[in-house]
């Protein structure tokens, strides 16, 4: 069963839909939502937050945080049964999104204030690009530990492994054409890699923004660590 709760004032035809996926991230999800609320972008943004049947108080924490940002529009989508796959939650968020551009944000990530605006500008400047991504700072409890998504788009490089994080801005039409994220259980944790491979195979391409757009928290429970 899926329950949908509309929050905020509502935005007519938002340019960007932020797909925020949450599962047992009560301590982190509010920071992710807060980072979207602080974004400096006047093109219209909505948040589609999908809680994949969390066992903690993630939903309550999200509602409390959302109340702090009355200008932030979107939907809180709740599953009654965990899907077991991050891709399934993203696809569900996609079904409820209305923006022409989709920004992928997991609950343990945050976007910088100008991240959404810069990625949108990168796609506007390159109409043929299917998605845009920028440099992401990886950090843990001790501080910065590295960078992600800092290499240019190169389909040949994908043969040796994934180098582009899921935190990216994707054109709706491109994701629709590829049938959204793969929900094959064998690909659990590798859905973003599978999407970039599908993009390359379909002759689509991404554009890299040579600037920081977000931060990624590495912990023992993060998808990167588990995978």
PDB file of N, CA, C and O in Angstrom, residues 52 79 82-90 182-189 191 223:
ATOM      1  N   UNK A  52      10.537   4.354   2.428  1.00  0.00           N
ATOM      2  CA  UNK A  52      10.381   2.947   2.046  1.00  0.00           C
ATOM      3  C   UNK A  52      10.134   2.071   3.269  1.00  0.00           C
ATOM      4  O   UNK A  52      10.908   1.161   3.574  1.00  0.00           O
ATOM      5  N   UNK A  79       5.471   3.961   1.783  1.00  0.00           N
ATOM      6  CA  UNK A  79       5.192   2.553   1.500  1.00  0.00           C
ATOM      7  C   UNK A  79       4.865   1.841   2.810  1.00  0.00           C
ATOM      8  O   UNK A  79       5.463   2.126   3.840  1.00  0.00           O
ATOM      9  N   UNK A  82       8.510  -2.527   2.805  1.00  0.00           N
ATOM     10  CA  UNK A  82       9.791  -2.152   2.217  1.00  0.00           C
ATOM     11  C   UNK A  82      10.018  -2.867   0.892  1.00  0.00           C
ATOM     12  O   UNK A  82       9.807  -4.076   0.777  1.00  0.00           O
ATOM     13  N   UNK A  83      10.448  -2.119  -0.110  1.00  0.00           N
ATOM     14  CA  UNK A  83      10.685  -2.697  -1.432  1.00  0.00           C
ATOM     15  C   UNK A  83      11.989  -3.472  -1.489  1.00  0.00           C
ATOM     16  O   UNK A  83      12.164  -4.348  -2.333  1.00  0.00           O
ATOM     17  N   UNK A  84      12.944  -3.105  -0.602  1.00  0.00           N
ATOM     18  CA  UNK A  84      14.229  -3.792  -0.593  1.00  0.00           C
ATOM     19  C   UNK A  84      15.203  -3.301  -1.639  1.00  0.00           C
ATOM     20  O   UNK A  84      16.336  -3.737  -1.694  1.00  0.00           O
ATOM     21  N   UNK A  85      14.740  -2.382  -2.490  1.00  0.00           N
ATOM     22  CA  UNK A  85      15.604  -1.872  -3.559  1.00  0.00           C
ATOM     23  C   UNK A  85      15.527  -0.352  -3.614  1.00  0.00           C
ATOM     24  O   UNK A  85      14.431   0.208  -3.727  1.00  0.00           O
ATOM     25  N   UNK A  86      16.668   0.343  -3.534  1.00  0.00           N
ATOM     26  CA  UNK A  86      16.654   1.805  -3.654  1.00  0.00           C
ATOM     27  C   UNK A  86      16.027   2.270  -4.961  1.00  0.00           C
ATOM     28  O   UNK A  86      15.346   3.300  -5.002  1.00  0.00           O
ATOM     29  N   UNK A  87      16.239   1.501  -6.038  1.00  0.00           N
ATOM     30  CA  UNK A  87      15.708   1.897  -7.345  1.00  0.00           C
ATOM     31  C   UNK A  87      14.193   1.933  -7.344  1.00  0.00           C
ATOM     32  O   UNK A  87      13.576   2.788  -7.976  1.00  0.00           O
ATOM     33  N   UNK A  88      13.555   1.001  -6.633  1.00  0.00           N
ATOM     34  CA  UNK A  88      12.093   0.966  -6.592  1.00  0.00           C
ATOM     35  C   UNK A  88      11.551   2.229  -5.944  1.00  0.00           C
ATOM     36  O   UNK A  88      10.536   2.782  -6.380  1.00  0.00           O
ATOM     37  N   UNK A  89      12.223   2.697  -4.889  1.00  0.00           N
ATOM     38  CA  UNK A  89      11.798   3.925  -4.221  1.00  0.00           C
ATOM     39  C   UNK A  89      11.978   5.124  -5.152  1.00  0.00           C
ATOM     40  O   UNK A  89      11.128   6.018  -5.196  1.00  0.00           O
ATOM     41  N   UNK A  90      13.072   5.166  -5.903  1.00  0.00           N
ATOM     42  CA  UNK A  90      13.295   6.271  -6.842  1.00  0.00           C
ATOM     43  C   UNK A  90      12.245   6.249  -7.947  1.00  0.00           C
ATOM     44  O   UNK A  90      11.754   7.300  -8.359  1.00  0.00           O
ATOM     45  N   UNK A 182      16.585   0.337 -13.090  1.00  0.00           N
ATOM     46  CA  UNK A 182      16.399  -1.108 -13.088  1.00  0.00           C
ATOM     47  C   UNK A 182      16.080  -1.586 -11.674  1.00  0.00           C
ATOM     48  O   UNK A 182      16.682  -1.141 -10.697  1.00  0.00           O
ATOM     49  N   UNK A 183      15.127  -2.501 -11.568  1.00  0.00           N
ATOM     50  CA  UNK A 183      14.769  -3.074 -10.264  1.00  0.00           C
ATOM     51  C   UNK A 183      15.169  -4.544 -10.168  1.00  0.00           C
ATOM     52  O   UNK A 183      14.613  -5.292  -9.364  1.00  0.00           O
ATOM     53  N   UNK A 184      16.152  -4.946 -10.972  1.00  0.00           N
ATOM     54  CA  UNK A 184      16.673  -6.311 -10.844  1.00  0.00           C
ATOM     55  C   UNK A 184      17.391  -6.442  -9.498  1.00  0.00           C
ATOM     56  O   UNK A 184      18.265  -5.635  -9.170  1.00  0.00           O
ATOM     57  N   UNK A 185      17.047  -7.446  -8.738  1.00  0.00           N
ATOM     58  CA  UNK A 185      17.634  -7.596  -7.402  1.00  0.00           C
ATOM     59  C   UNK A 185      19.146  -7.833  -7.464  1.00  0.00           C
ATOM     60  O   UNK A 185      19.861  -7.515  -6.522  1.00  0.00           O
ATOM     61  N   UNK A 186      19.606  -8.398  -8.551  1.00  0.00           N
ATOM     62  CA  UNK A 186      21.045  -8.635  -8.690  1.00  0.00           C
ATOM     63  C   UNK A 186      21.818  -7.327  -8.779  1.00  0.00           C
ATOM     64  O   UNK A 186      23.038  -7.299  -8.548  1.00  0.00           O
ATOM     65  N   UNK A 187      21.121  -6.237  -9.095  1.00  0.00           N
ATOM     66  CA  UNK A 187      21.775  -4.930  -9.248  1.00  0.00           C
ATOM     67  C   UNK A 187      21.589  -4.037  -8.024  1.00  0.00           C
ATOM     68  O   UNK A 187      21.908  -2.847  -8.082  1.00  0.00           O
ATOM     69  N   UNK A 188      21.084  -4.595  -6.931  1.00  0.00           N
ATOM     70  CA  UNK A 188      20.847  -3.792  -5.725  1.00  0.00           C
ATOM     71  C   UNK A 188      22.131  -3.078  -5.310  1.00  0.00           C
ATOM     72  O   UNK A 188      23.169  -3.696  -5.101  1.00  0.00           O
ATOM     73  N   UNK A 189      22.063  -1.760  -5.200  1.00  0.00           N
ATOM     74  CA  UNK A 189      23.227  -0.958  -4.848  1.00  0.00           C
ATOM     75  C   UNK A 189      23.991  -0.453  -6.055  1.00  0.00           C
ATOM     76  O   UNK A 189      24.838   0.433  -5.933  1.00  0.00           O
ATOM     77  N   UNK A 191      22.252   0.453  -9.003  1.00  0.00           N
ATOM     78  CA  UNK A 191      21.245   0.963  -9.930  1.00  0.00           C
ATOM     79  C   UNK A 191      21.703   2.200 -10.688  1.00  0.00           C
ATOM     80  O   UNK A 191      21.384   2.357 -11.865  1.00  0.00           O
ATOM     81  N   UNK A 223      24.979   3.227   1.246  1.00  0.00           N
ATOM     82  CA  UNK A 223      24.908   2.292   0.128  1.00  0.00           C
ATOM     83  C   UNK A 223      26.299   2.014  -0.434  1.00  0.00           C
ATOM     84  O   UNK A 223      26.608   0.897  -0.823  1.00  0.00           O
TER      85      UNK A 223
END
